Amino acid sequence: MSFSKLLRYNQRNNMTTASLTTEHAFSENWTTSAILSDPTSIDVNIPAEISRVLPPSNESHDSVLSSLPTRGMSKMNSTESSGDDEGTHLQKLTTSWLEKIDTEMPENISKIDSNIISSPIVNQVEARFIVHTGKLRKNSTDFASSFSNSLGFSKSYGKYIFFGSKKSENAAKKNHSIDSNHGSHSLTDHGRNLPQTSETIICDAFASTSAEREYGAHGPDGMFTTRIYSLEGSFSSLSTNCPEDTYSEAIHINTKHIENTGSTTHSRKSSYTTSLSNIKRLFKRTSLNSHCSGSYDHTNTIADDYAIASSVNETTSSCISSGSLSAMSENEDNDRDQIVQTLYNNIDASTDLVSKKYKDLNVILGEGSGGKVKLVQRVVDNKVFALKEYRSKNKKESERKYIKKIISEFCIASTLKNPNICETSKILYENGKIFQILEYCEYDLFALVMSEKMQYDEICCLFKQLISGVKYLHDIGLSHRDLKLDNCVVTQRGILKLIDFGASSVFHYPLSSQLIEAHGIVGSDPYLSPEVFYFEKYDPRALDVWAIGIMFFCMITRRFPWKYPKVKDLQFRAFCSGRGATSFKDLVTRPATGDNNQYNDGYEEDVIDMGPNFLLHRLPEESHNIMRQILDISPFRRITVNGILQDDWIKEIEMCQEVGAEVPTDASPRIINKENHIHTNIDQRYAHIGGMHERT
Ligand SMILES: Nc1ncnc2c1ncn2[C@@H]1O[C@H](COP(=O)(O)OP(=O)(O)OP(=O)(O)O)[C@@H](O)[C@H]1O
């Protein structure tokens, strides 16, 4: 999680980083009992190709050369570990984890109680992670209390949801009886359910105050059933027919904007045009569609002119994107800079585009380092969208860099066409502010996970969709680099979509086999892969794959496995331990085996307090094989996203799909829902965790 979020968290909670760390403290005993061998005894044979990318030995990675506990210590450490009785009973690994998930989950796992957690100190902080101190709230308000207040509940309720303290557990128990009385939200009759916990009970108690309805609808492809926990008058009621007067008012709005097309083919030459006239086209006046169809103009856009390169026929999504990346790739920074500069110069000529064309529904969906995401309604047809309002430029940031970043993000996002990628349709500006219009999805994955209502098969379905989305990106040479629960949104019918391409990077260009390594620490701490702290340059695909694994762990356990993947983090150290390696360096530089049968990561079924099993024993047994390969500490051995899809368990997962979305003109893609699960719908008040933060 970004440093700025940590700061915001601390401001709200009047906490220092240290006190936050204390609150999240894990089992100290485990580490103190761990025997550290002599770090000077490291003797690693590093292959030539790896040593090329290794930083000089006197760089920071030396500090993580602390040696790791060995396998032999496992039982002794566990026995000494007070308050963590899990280690004393070596468990048989079965899927009974489902029943034990909350009762036997050891305290040494960091529970997700917010999407805000502490950050390690890093040398280099990207500009996008920096927030004006002026924006930080000076008054340290108790976040949970404020949240509760904003919802009209007693202060303590918010704490139950976000901070699972012992106190709250007791209160939760009390509330259990309330829930039992209602007895209406039990998930137990829907296959393999995640067990209800105290937090579930509270959430259900809340939900029972709202209208609940269950409905089924037969589509052409089968049954779609969903449970809805919603308030009366929720957003679903927003999509009504557009009133004539609003429509005619909207249709006459004259403004400058950039609109996405997605279907126009251009030659590469034209895509690099930097002339002012072309730029002006991006700001031209447009008329709105004459029908309330939700589709948009197919006028040329910046994506056409600049990002979508286009010697490639745009008949398939991958072609479109390959073309775009080829343009991005070869782009000569000069061309790009000129375009961006000209574009930025035009921003002054603002209009009332956003306010007239989109009605602000006064709902904040999320707020991150990039800006604020709001819910808006297009006046012309009452269709609901997410509007991302970019933060203003930092004083230290150059205008050029600021605008370039936004435009780059837009160009990439608007070019991607895949059912598991959120559609970005427009970029707009008004009074110096820049906005992006995105397809609206009812939930973010973080909120869904925290609702504790998801069933196992539903989680697997979303997990496979996540993999599919990332496969699409990797197939076209793009890595996301900030995969996390908050960067996945989910529609009411259970289609997961990736958002936030602000950190993405191109790792190879079409027709080239050369890997372009990424550099810098980008992303959110618990999802970061270990090598990003170790190597100056790394393969960003491996980072994405690792993040996928962490997300699965979070979805199943509702906990982060660690704060960040450094051996100074006790949990991560346990995970690294018992693998027969003398140092972290040994682990992170292990070369690929080339033979899957020889795959050896130190896994031992009976040892659960260190090594791969430190995480795996908390996960369903059928996922172990693939999760070991996803969470391989060495990026050189880590499986690829295509490899994940070859796994037997992954292949068997029944995944809901959106079909027809690749065709830009297809306004209403069909959804195929699988029958082995239903997708949980939650109250809109809890549907976007970022929005909850904002309301405090
Ligand atoms: N299309 C969407 N539909 C619904 N909610 C959305 C949508 N896009 C974003 N959100 C909500 O807004 C939040 C922040 O969005 P986003 O990640 O784009 O912002 P950001 O400023 O780039 O965040 P970060 O700090 O992670 O970089 C998301 O976690 C999600 O809850």
mmCIF file of C-alpha atoms in Angstrom, residues 351-695:
data_model
loop_
_atom_site.group_PDB
_atom_site.id
_atom_site.type_symbol
_atom_site.label_atom_id
_atom_site.label_comp_id
_atom_site.label_asym_id
_atom_site.label_seq_id
_atom_site.Cartn_x
_atom_site.Cartn_y
_atom_site.Cartn_z
ATOM 1 C CA THR A 351 -16.015 24.019 -20.421
ATOM 2 C CA ASP A 352 -18.823 22.761 -18.311
ATOM 3 C CA LEU A 353 -18.648 19.435 -20.031
ATOM 4 C CA VAL A 354 -18.488 17.220 -17.023
ATOM 5 C CA SER A 355 -21.040 18.988 -14.907
ATOM 6 C CA LYS A 356 -23.571 19.249 -17.696
ATOM 7 C CA LYS A 357 -23.089 15.924 -19.303
ATOM 8 C CA TYR A 358 -22.732 13.899 -16.130
ATOM 9 C CA LYS A 359 -24.750 14.333 -12.990
ATOM 10 C CA ASP A 360 -22.778 13.887 -9.797
ATOM 11 C CA LEU A 361 -24.572 11.361 -7.620
ATOM 12 C CA ASN A 362 -22.572 12.386 -4.577
ATOM 13 C CA VAL A 363 -21.124 8.965 -4.002
ATOM 14 C CA ILE A 364 -17.385 8.530 -3.674
ATOM 15 C CA LEU A 365 -16.454 5.077 -4.893
ATOM 16 C CA GLY A 366 -12.822 5.306 -4.034
ATOM 17 C CA GLU A 367 -9.896 7.539 -3.485
ATOM 18 C CA GLY A 368 -6.317 6.659 -4.193
ATOM 19 C CA SER A 369 -3.063 8.302 -4.983
ATOM 20 C CA GLY A 370 -4.295 9.057 -8.485
ATOM 21 C CA GLY A 371 -7.425 10.868 -7.456
ATOM 22 C CA LYS A 372 -11.034 10.377 -6.536
ATOM 23 C CA VAL A 373 -13.518 8.047 -8.190
ATOM 24 C CA LYS A 374 -17.136 9.175 -8.112
ATOM 25 C CA LEU A 375 -20.417 7.762 -9.246
ATOM 26 C CA VAL A 376 -22.038 9.822 -12.001
ATOM 27 C CA GLN A 377 -25.046 9.518 -14.238
ATOM 28 C CA ARG A 378 -24.959 10.463 -17.888
ATOM 29 C CA VAL A 379 -27.807 12.881 -18.374
ATOM 30 C CA VAL A 380 -28.522 11.779 -21.893
ATOM 31 C CA ASP A 381 -29.606 8.292 -20.959
ATOM 32 C CA ASN A 382 -29.283 8.050 -17.180
ATOM 33 C CA LYS A 383 -26.596 5.433 -17.554
ATOM 34 C CA VAL A 384 -24.337 5.231 -14.549
ATOM 35 C CA PHE A 385 -20.555 5.532 -14.866
ATOM 36 C CA ALA A 386 -17.537 5.807 -12.619
ATOM 37 C CA LEU A 387 -15.772 9.142 -13.025
ATOM 38 C CA LYS A 388 -12.161 9.344 -11.964
ATOM 39 C CA GLU A 389 -11.175 12.857 -11.052
ATOM 40 C CA TYR A 390 -7.417 13.092 -11.134
ATOM 41 C CA ARG A 391 -5.664 14.772 -8.281
ATOM 42 C CA SER A 392 -4.179 18.128 -9.041
ATOM 43 C CA LYS A 393 -0.567 18.507 -9.874
ATOM 44 C CA ASN A 394 1.905 18.475 -7.032
ATOM 45 C CA LYS A 395 4.047 21.561 -6.653
ATOM 46 C CA LYS A 396 7.186 19.539 -7.189
ATOM 47 C CA GLU A 397 5.844 17.774 -10.250
ATOM 48 C CA SER A 398 6.432 19.232 -13.674
ATOM 49 C CA GLU A 399 3.326 19.902 -15.708
ATOM 50 C CA ARG A 400 4.679 17.746 -18.428
ATOM 51 C CA LYS A 401 5.179 14.735 -16.196
ATOM 52 C CA TYR A 402 1.820 15.186 -14.579
ATOM 53 C CA ILE A 403 -0.159 15.297 -17.768
ATOM 54 C CA LYS A 404 1.963 12.677 -19.431
ATOM 55 C CA LYS A 405 1.190 10.201 -16.720
ATOM 56 C CA ILE A 406 -2.531 10.735 -16.982
ATOM 57 C CA ILE A 407 -2.565 10.547 -20.720
ATOM 58 C CA SER A 408 -0.395 7.451 -20.735
ATOM 59 C CA GLU A 409 -2.742 5.734 -18.332
ATOM 60 C CA PHE A 410 -5.711 6.706 -20.437
ATOM 61 C CA CYS A 411 -4.108 5.627 -23.668
ATOM 62 C CA ILE A 412 -3.314 2.211 -22.308
ATOM 63 C CA ALA A 413 -6.621 1.677 -20.513
ATOM 64 C CA SER A 414 -8.792 2.859 -23.377
ATOM 65 C CA THR A 415 -7.002 0.599 -25.793
ATOM 66 C CA LEU A 416 -7.553 -2.583 -23.834
ATOM 67 C CA LYS A 417 -10.581 -4.558 -24.917
ATOM 68 C CA ASN A 418 -11.316 -7.600 -22.862
ATOM 69 C CA PRO A 419 -14.244 -8.732 -20.725
ATOM 70 C CA ASN A 420 -11.987 -8.792 -17.675
ATOM 71 C CA ILE A 421 -10.678 -5.271 -18.154
ATOM 72 C CA CYS A 422 -12.789 -2.308 -17.103
ATOM 73 C CA GLU A 423 -13.731 -0.225 -20.116
ATOM 74 C CA THR A 424 -12.335 3.281 -20.111
ATOM 75 C CA SER A 425 -14.257 5.358 -22.559
ATOM 76 C CA LYS A 426 -13.333 9.004 -22.265
ATOM 77 C CA ILE A 427 -11.010 11.543 -20.857
ATOM 78 C CA LEU A 428 -12.468 14.957 -20.149
ATOM 79 C CA TYR A 429 -11.380 18.164 -18.526
ATOM 80 C CA GLU A 430 -13.076 21.074 -16.970
ATOM 81 C CA ASN A 431 -11.699 24.018 -15.077
ATOM 82 C CA GLY A 432 -8.221 22.562 -15.062
ATOM 83 C CA LYS A 433 -9.324 19.213 -13.705
ATOM 84 C CA ILE A 434 -8.952 16.036 -15.667
ATOM 85 C CA PHE A 435 -11.534 13.290 -15.553
ATOM 86 C CA GLN A 436 -11.776 9.809 -16.907
ATOM 87 C CA ILE A 437 -15.048 8.040 -17.579
ATOM 88 C CA LEU A 438 -15.104 4.354 -16.776
ATOM 89 C CA GLU A 439 -17.635 1.609 -17.002
ATOM 90 C CA TYR A 440 -19.247 1.365 -13.562
ATOM 91 C CA CYS A 441 -18.945 -1.873 -11.643
ATOM 92 C CA GLU A 442 -21.026 -2.344 -8.550
ATOM 93 C CA TYR A 443 -18.342 -3.680 -6.230
ATOM 94 C CA ASP A 444 -14.675 -3.692 -5.680
ATOM 95 C CA LEU A 445 -13.084 -6.994 -4.817
ATOM 96 C CA PHE A 446 -11.701 -5.729 -1.546
ATOM 97 C CA ALA A 447 -15.192 -4.887 -0.323
ATOM 98 C CA LEU A 448 -16.558 -8.204 -1.523
ATOM 99 C CA VAL A 449 -13.846 -10.112 0.300
ATOM 100 C CA MET A 450 -14.384 -8.098 3.439
ATOM 101 C CA SER A 451 -18.114 -8.736 3.314
ATOM 102 C CA GLU A 452 -17.278 -12.343 4.193
ATOM 103 C CA LYS A 453 -20.223 -13.489 2.179
ATOM 104 C CA MET A 454 -18.422 -15.087 -0.724
ATOM 105 C CA GLN A 455 -18.551 -18.814 -1.193
ATOM 106 C CA TYR A 456 -15.601 -20.914 -2.201
ATOM 107 C CA ASP A 457 -16.728 -21.614 -5.766
ATOM 108 C CA GLU A 458 -17.491 -17.956 -6.227
ATOM 109 C CA ILE A 459 -13.989 -17.028 -5.060
ATOM 110 C CA CYS A 460 -12.513 -19.567 -7.482
ATOM 111 C CA CYS A 461 -14.596 -18.123 -10.308
ATOM 112 C CA LEU A 462 -13.321 -14.598 -9.591
ATOM 113 C CA PHE A 463 -9.789 -15.916 -9.215
ATOM 114 C CA LYS A 464 -9.898 -17.512 -12.649
ATOM 115 C CA GLN A 465 -11.316 -14.326 -14.155
ATOM 116 C CA LEU A 466 -8.447 -12.431 -12.591
ATOM 117 C CA ILE A 467 -5.993 -14.840 -14.201
ATOM 118 C CA SER A 468 -7.782 -14.439 -17.544
ATOM 119 C CA GLY A 469 -7.532 -10.662 -17.351
ATOM 120 C CA VAL A 470 -3.831 -10.845 -16.575
ATOM 121 C CA LYS A 471 -3.293 -13.412 -19.336
ATOM 122 C CA TYR A 472 -4.804 -10.950 -21.781
ATOM 123 C CA LEU A 473 -2.422 -8.240 -20.633
ATOM 124 C CA HIS A 474 0.632 -10.483 -20.726
ATOM 125 C CA ASP A 475 -0.280 -11.844 -24.139
ATOM 126 C CA ILE A 476 -0.087 -8.344 -25.536
ATOM 127 C CA GLY A 477 3.148 -7.481 -23.771
ATOM 128 C CA LEU A 478 1.745 -5.394 -20.934
ATOM 129 C CA SER A 479 2.138 -5.953 -17.212
ATOM 130 C CA HIS A 480 -0.186 -4.336 -14.682
ATOM 131 C CA ARG A 481 2.273 -4.011 -11.775
ATOM 132 C CA ASP A 482 -0.343 -2.944 -9.236
ATOM 133 C CA LEU A 483 -2.591 -5.965 -8.977
ATOM 134 C CA LYS A 484 -4.482 -5.973 -5.705
ATOM 135 C CA LEU A 485 -8.000 -6.526 -4.445
ATOM 136 C CA ASP A 486 -8.790 -2.804 -4.677
ATOM 137 C CA ASN A 487 -7.801 -2.764 -8.325
ATOM 138 C CA CYS A 488 -10.400 -5.322 -9.300
ATOM 139 C CA VAL A 489 -14.001 -4.298 -9.627
ATOM 140 C CA VAL A 490 -16.859 -6.728 -10.013
ATOM 141 C CA THR A 491 -20.225 -6.338 -11.658
ATOM 142 C CA GLN A 492 -23.475 -7.353 -10.046
ATOM 143 C CA ARG A 493 -23.468 -10.463 -12.200
ATOM 144 C CA GLY A 494 -20.053 -11.528 -11.089
ATOM 145 C CA ILE A 495 -17.755 -10.342 -13.853
ATOM 146 C CA LEU A 496 -14.385 -9.218 -12.540
ATOM 147 C CA LYS A 497 -12.580 -6.357 -14.260
ATOM 148 C CA LEU A 498 -9.118 -4.947 -13.742
ATOM 149 C CA ILE A 499 -8.719 -1.215 -13.230
ATOM 150 C CA ASP A 500 -5.909 1.285 -12.656
ATOM 151 C CA PHE A 501 -3.244 1.036 -15.324
ATOM 152 C CA GLY A 502 -1.238 3.894 -13.876
ATOM 153 C CA ALA A 503 1.657 1.609 -12.969
ATOM 154 C CA SER A 504 1.548 -0.717 -15.951
ATOM 155 C CA SER A 505 4.586 -1.258 -18.133
ATOM 156 C CA VAL A 506 5.326 -2.774 -21.497
ATOM 157 C CA PHE A 507 7.635 -5.765 -21.227
ATOM 158 C CA HIS A 508 7.947 -6.653 -24.842
ATOM 159 C CA TYR A 509 7.041 -5.287 -28.207
ATOM 160 C CA PRO A 510 5.300 -7.170 -30.960
ATOM 161 C CA LEU A 511 7.632 -9.182 -33.127
ATOM 162 C CA SER A 512 10.363 -8.869 -30.590
ATOM 163 C CA SER A 513 11.412 -11.525 -28.141
ATOM 164 C CA GLN A 514 13.465 -9.151 -26.085
ATOM 165 C CA LEU A 515 12.273 -8.709 -22.532
ATOM 166 C CA ILE A 516 12.096 -5.148 -21.327
ATOM 167 C CA GLU A 517 12.653 -5.320 -17.645
ATOM 168 C CA ALA A 518 10.856 -3.017 -15.255
ATOM 169 C CA HIS A 519 12.508 -1.063 -12.512
ATOM 170 C CA GLY A 520 11.460 0.698 -9.359
ATOM 171 C CA ILE A 521 9.209 -0.343 -6.540
ATOM 172 C CA VAL A 522 5.709 0.156 -7.796
ATOM 173 C CA GLY A 523 2.540 -1.221 -6.303
ATOM 174 C CA SER A 524 1.229 -2.013 -2.860
ATOM 175 C CA ASP A 525 3.459 -3.529 -0.232
ATOM 176 C CA PRO A 526 1.758 -6.796 0.681
ATOM 177 C CA TYR A 527 1.258 -7.679 -2.964
ATOM 178 C CA LEU A 528 4.817 -6.879 -4.016
ATOM 179 C CA SER A 529 7.036 -9.759 -5.015
ATOM 180 C CA PRO A 530 10.305 -10.255 -3.149
ATOM 181 C CA GLU A 531 12.540 -9.617 -6.144
ATOM 182 C CA VAL A 532 11.392 -6.027 -6.598
ATOM 183 C CA PHE A 533 13.245 -5.150 -3.403
ATOM 184 C CA TYR A 534 16.257 -7.119 -4.479
ATOM 185 C CA PHE A 535 16.929 -6.545 -8.134
ATOM 186 C CA GLU A 536 17.249 -3.184 -9.721
ATOM 187 C CA LYS A 537 15.466 -4.515 -12.785
ATOM 188 C CA TYR A 538 12.990 -7.346 -12.881
ATOM 189 C CA ASP A 539 10.519 -9.138 -15.113
ATOM 190 C CA PRO A 540 7.187 -7.425 -14.388
ATOM 191 C CA ARG A 541 5.226 -10.521 -15.440
ATOM 192 C CA ALA A 542 6.627 -12.403 -12.487
ATOM 193 C CA LEU A 543 5.506 -9.572 -10.217
ATOM 194 C CA ASP A 544 1.948 -9.849 -11.566
ATOM 195 C CA VAL A 545 1.924 -13.611 -11.075
ATOM 196 C CA TRP A 546 3.079 -13.257 -7.486
ATOM 197 C CA ALA A 547 0.380 -10.648 -6.821
ATOM 198 C CA ILE A 548 -2.224 -13.048 -8.191
ATOM 199 C CA GLY A 549 -1.108 -15.591 -5.595
ATOM 200 C CA ILE A 550 -1.281 -13.075 -2.766
ATOM 201 C CA MET A 551 -4.749 -12.041 -3.897
ATOM 202 C CA PHE A 552 -5.941 -15.637 -3.788
ATOM 203 C CA PHE A 553 -4.572 -15.985 -0.282
ATOM 204 C CA CYS A 554 -6.379 -12.790 0.741
ATOM 205 C CA MET A 555 -9.619 -13.917 -0.854
ATOM 206 C CA ILE A 556 -9.559 -17.218 0.995
ATOM 207 C CA THR A 557 -8.282 -16.130 4.382
ATOM 208 C CA ARG A 558 -9.244 -12.454 4.391
ATOM 209 C CA ARG A 559 -5.770 -11.752 5.647
ATOM 210 C CA PHE A 560 -2.548 -10.486 4.199
ATOM 211 C CA PRO A 561 0.196 -13.057 4.637
ATOM 212 C CA TRP A 562 2.710 -10.341 5.521
ATOM 213 C CA LYS A 563 3.181 -6.610 5.351
ATOM 214 C CA TYR A 564 5.860 -6.785 2.742
ATOM 215 C CA PRO A 565 8.030 -9.558 1.343
ATOM 216 C CA LYS A 566 11.256 -8.824 3.150
ATOM 217 C CA VAL A 567 12.918 -11.175 5.565
ATOM 218 C CA LYS A 568 12.716 -8.601 8.289
ATOM 219 C CA ASP A 569 8.997 -9.276 8.222
ATOM 220 C CA LEU A 570 8.522 -12.261 10.520
ATOM 221 C CA GLN A 571 5.790 -13.839 8.469
ATOM 222 C CA PHE A 572 7.701 -13.592 5.249
ATOM 223 C CA ARG A 573 10.770 -14.916 6.971
ATOM 224 C CA ALA A 574 8.816 -17.968 8.099
ATOM 225 C CA PHE A 575 7.685 -18.503 4.530
ATOM 226 C CA CYS A 576 11.290 -18.357 3.326
ATOM 227 C CA SER A 577 12.526 -20.679 6.007
ATOM 228 C CA GLY A 578 13.119 -24.399 5.989
ATOM 229 C CA ARG A 579 13.929 -24.567 2.319
ATOM 230 C CA GLY A 580 17.498 -25.674 2.634
ATOM 231 C CA ALA A 581 18.794 -22.255 1.676
ATOM 232 C CA THR A 582 21.381 -20.411 3.652
ATOM 233 C CA SER A 583 20.171 -16.978 2.743
ATOM 234 C CA PHE A 584 17.444 -15.007 1.105
ATOM 235 C CA LYS A 585 19.796 -14.273 -1.753
ATOM 236 C CA ASP A 586 20.020 -17.981 -2.399
ATOM 237 C CA LEU A 587 16.250 -18.221 -2.644
ATOM 238 C CA VAL A 588 15.554 -15.202 -4.785
ATOM 239 C CA THR A 589 18.241 -16.083 -7.307
ATOM 240 C CA ARG A 590 17.476 -19.781 -7.743
ATOM 241 C CA PRO A 591 17.523 -20.556 -11.417
ATOM 242 C CA ALA A 592 14.673 -22.269 -13.221
ATOM 243 C CA THR A 593 14.805 -26.035 -13.092
ATOM 244 C CA GLY A 594 13.462 -26.592 -16.575
ATOM 245 C CA ASP A 595 11.859 -29.769 -15.329
ATOM 246 C CA ASN A 596 8.660 -29.552 -13.352
ATOM 247 C CA ASN A 597 9.169 -33.014 -11.903
ATOM 248 C CA GLN A 598 12.313 -31.754 -10.286
ATOM 249 C CA TYR A 599 10.406 -28.903 -8.712
ATOM 250 C CA ASN A 600 11.671 -28.571 -5.189
ATOM 251 C CA ASP A 601 10.808 -25.660 -2.990
ATOM 252 C CA GLY A 602 11.280 -27.315 0.356
ATOM 253 C CA TYR A 603 7.642 -28.242 0.692
ATOM 254 C CA GLU A 604 6.951 -30.782 3.413
ATOM 255 C CA GLU A 605 3.421 -31.748 4.119
ATOM 256 C CA ASP A 606 3.749 -32.020 7.865
ATOM 257 C CA VAL A 607 5.611 -28.811 8.497
ATOM 258 C CA ILE A 608 3.247 -25.921 8.682
ATOM 259 C CA ASP A 609 5.121 -23.216 10.493
ATOM 260 C CA MET A 610 7.713 -22.528 7.844
ATOM 261 C CA GLY A 611 8.424 -22.964 4.183
ATOM 262 C CA PRO A 612 5.776 -22.938 1.450
ATOM 263 C CA ASN A 613 3.358 -24.669 3.752
ATOM 264 C CA PHE A 614 3.349 -21.658 6.022
ATOM 265 C CA LEU A 615 0.852 -20.231 3.536
ATOM 266 C CA LEU A 616 -0.376 -23.334 1.794
ATOM 267 C CA HIS A 617 -1.838 -25.033 4.824
ATOM 268 C CA ARG A 618 -4.283 -22.185 5.044
ATOM 269 C CA LEU A 619 -5.438 -22.758 1.511
ATOM 270 C CA PRO A 620 -7.548 -25.510 -0.021
ATOM 271 C CA GLU A 621 -5.547 -28.597 -0.818
ATOM 272 C CA GLU A 622 -6.351 -28.608 -4.517
ATOM 273 C CA SER A 623 -4.711 -25.205 -4.876
ATOM 274 C CA HIS A 624 -1.394 -26.244 -3.319
ATOM 275 C CA ASN A 625 0.348 -27.421 -6.442
ATOM 276 C CA ILE A 626 -0.221 -24.251 -8.398
ATOM 277 C CA MET A 627 0.132 -21.872 -5.463
ATOM 278 C CA ARG A 628 3.609 -23.267 -4.749
ATOM 279 C CA GLN A 629 4.635 -22.347 -8.250
ATOM 280 C CA ILE A 630 2.907 -18.965 -8.209
ATOM 281 C CA LEU A 631 4.519 -18.014 -4.929
ATOM 282 C CA ASP A 632 7.983 -19.236 -5.786
ATOM 283 C CA ILE A 633 10.402 -16.818 -4.208
ATOM 284 C CA SER A 634 12.638 -16.989 -7.249
ATOM 285 C CA PRO A 635 11.167 -15.045 -10.179
ATOM 286 C CA PHE A 636 13.186 -17.259 -12.513
ATOM 287 C CA ARG A 637 11.294 -20.330 -11.362
ATOM 288 C CA ARG A 638 7.900 -18.736 -10.891
ATOM 289 C CA ILE A 639 5.225 -20.049 -13.194
ATOM 290 C CA THR A 640 3.844 -17.874 -15.985
ATOM 291 C CA VAL A 641 0.228 -16.857 -16.275
ATOM 292 C CA ASN A 642 -0.224 -19.231 -19.205
ATOM 293 C CA GLY A 643 1.292 -21.977 -17.079
ATOM 294 C CA ILE A 644 -1.274 -21.286 -14.354
ATOM 295 C CA LEU A 645 -4.070 -21.887 -16.805
ATOM 296 C CA GLN A 646 -2.639 -25.342 -17.564
ATOM 297 C CA ASP A 647 -3.058 -26.473 -13.978
ATOM 298 C CA ASP A 648 -5.689 -29.212 -13.545
ATOM 299 C CA TRP A 649 -7.452 -27.484 -10.683
ATOM 300 C CA ILE A 650 -7.548 -24.146 -12.476
ATOM 301 C CA LYS A 651 -8.874 -25.821 -15.607
ATOM 302 C CA GLU A 652 -11.721 -27.325 -13.625
ATOM 303 C CA ILE A 653 -12.837 -24.051 -12.064
ATOM 304 C CA GLU A 654 -16.195 -23.020 -13.427
ATOM 305 C CA MET A 655 -15.874 -19.425 -14.477
ATOM 306 C CA CYS A 656 -18.619 -16.957 -15.312
ATOM 307 C CA GLN A 657 -17.962 -15.060 -18.517
ATOM 308 C CA GLU A 658 -18.964 -11.981 -20.391
ATOM 309 C CA VAL A 659 -19.097 -12.687 -24.081
ATOM 310 C CA GLY A 660 -19.240 -10.254 -26.920
ATOM 311 C CA ALA A 661 -17.450 -7.480 -25.084
ATOM 312 C CA GLU A 662 -14.465 -7.603 -27.420
ATOM 313 C CA VAL A 663 -16.533 -6.028 -30.156
ATOM 314 C CA PRO A 664 -16.554 -2.315 -29.427
ATOM 315 C CA THR A 665 -19.978 -1.840 -30.943
ATOM 316 C CA ASP A 666 -21.559 -4.553 -28.856
ATOM 317 C CA ALA A 667 -23.436 -2.457 -26.333
ATOM 318 C CA SER A 668 -24.855 -5.316 -24.345
ATOM 319 C CA PRO A 669 -22.527 -8.257 -23.932
ATOM 320 C CA ARG A 670 -24.064 -11.484 -22.726
ATOM 321 C CA ILE A 671 -23.171 -12.907 -19.367
ATOM 322 C CA ILE A 672 -22.811 -16.627 -18.927
ATOM 323 C CA ASN A 673 -23.130 -17.534 -15.289
ATOM 324 C CA LYS A 674 -22.071 -20.946 -14.074
ATOM 325 C CA GLU A 675 -24.527 -22.908 -12.038
ATOM 326 C CA ASN A 676 -22.253 -24.180 -9.290
ATOM 327 C CA HIS A 677 -22.247 -20.834 -7.555
ATOM 328 C CA ILE A 678 -24.015 -17.528 -7.335
ATOM 329 C CA HIS A 679 -22.377 -14.156 -7.041
ATOM 330 C CA THR A 680 -22.869 -12.337 -3.815
ATOM 331 C CA ASN A 681 -24.291 -8.867 -3.952
ATOM 332 C CA ILE A 682 -23.690 -6.572 -1.046
ATOM 333 C CA ASP A 683 -25.223 -3.400 0.186
ATOM 334 C CA GLN A 684 -23.967 -0.463 -1.866
ATOM 335 C CA ARG A 685 -22.844 1.273 1.292
ATOM 336 C CA TYR A 686 -20.156 -1.365 1.672
ATOM 337 C CA ALA A 687 -19.546 -2.015 -1.988
ATOM 338 C CA HIS A 688 -16.437 0.119 -2.446
ATOM 339 C CA ILE A 689 -14.056 0.183 0.428
ATOM 340 C CA GLY A 690 -12.429 3.390 -0.732
ATOM 341 C CA GLY A 691 -15.767 5.122 -0.578
ATOM 342 C CA MET A 692 -16.173 4.109 3.007
ATOM 343 C CA HIS A 693 -12.904 5.783 3.846
ATOM 344 C CA GLU A 694 -13.954 8.965 2.154
ATOM 345 C CA ARG A 695 -17.191 9.187 4.098
#
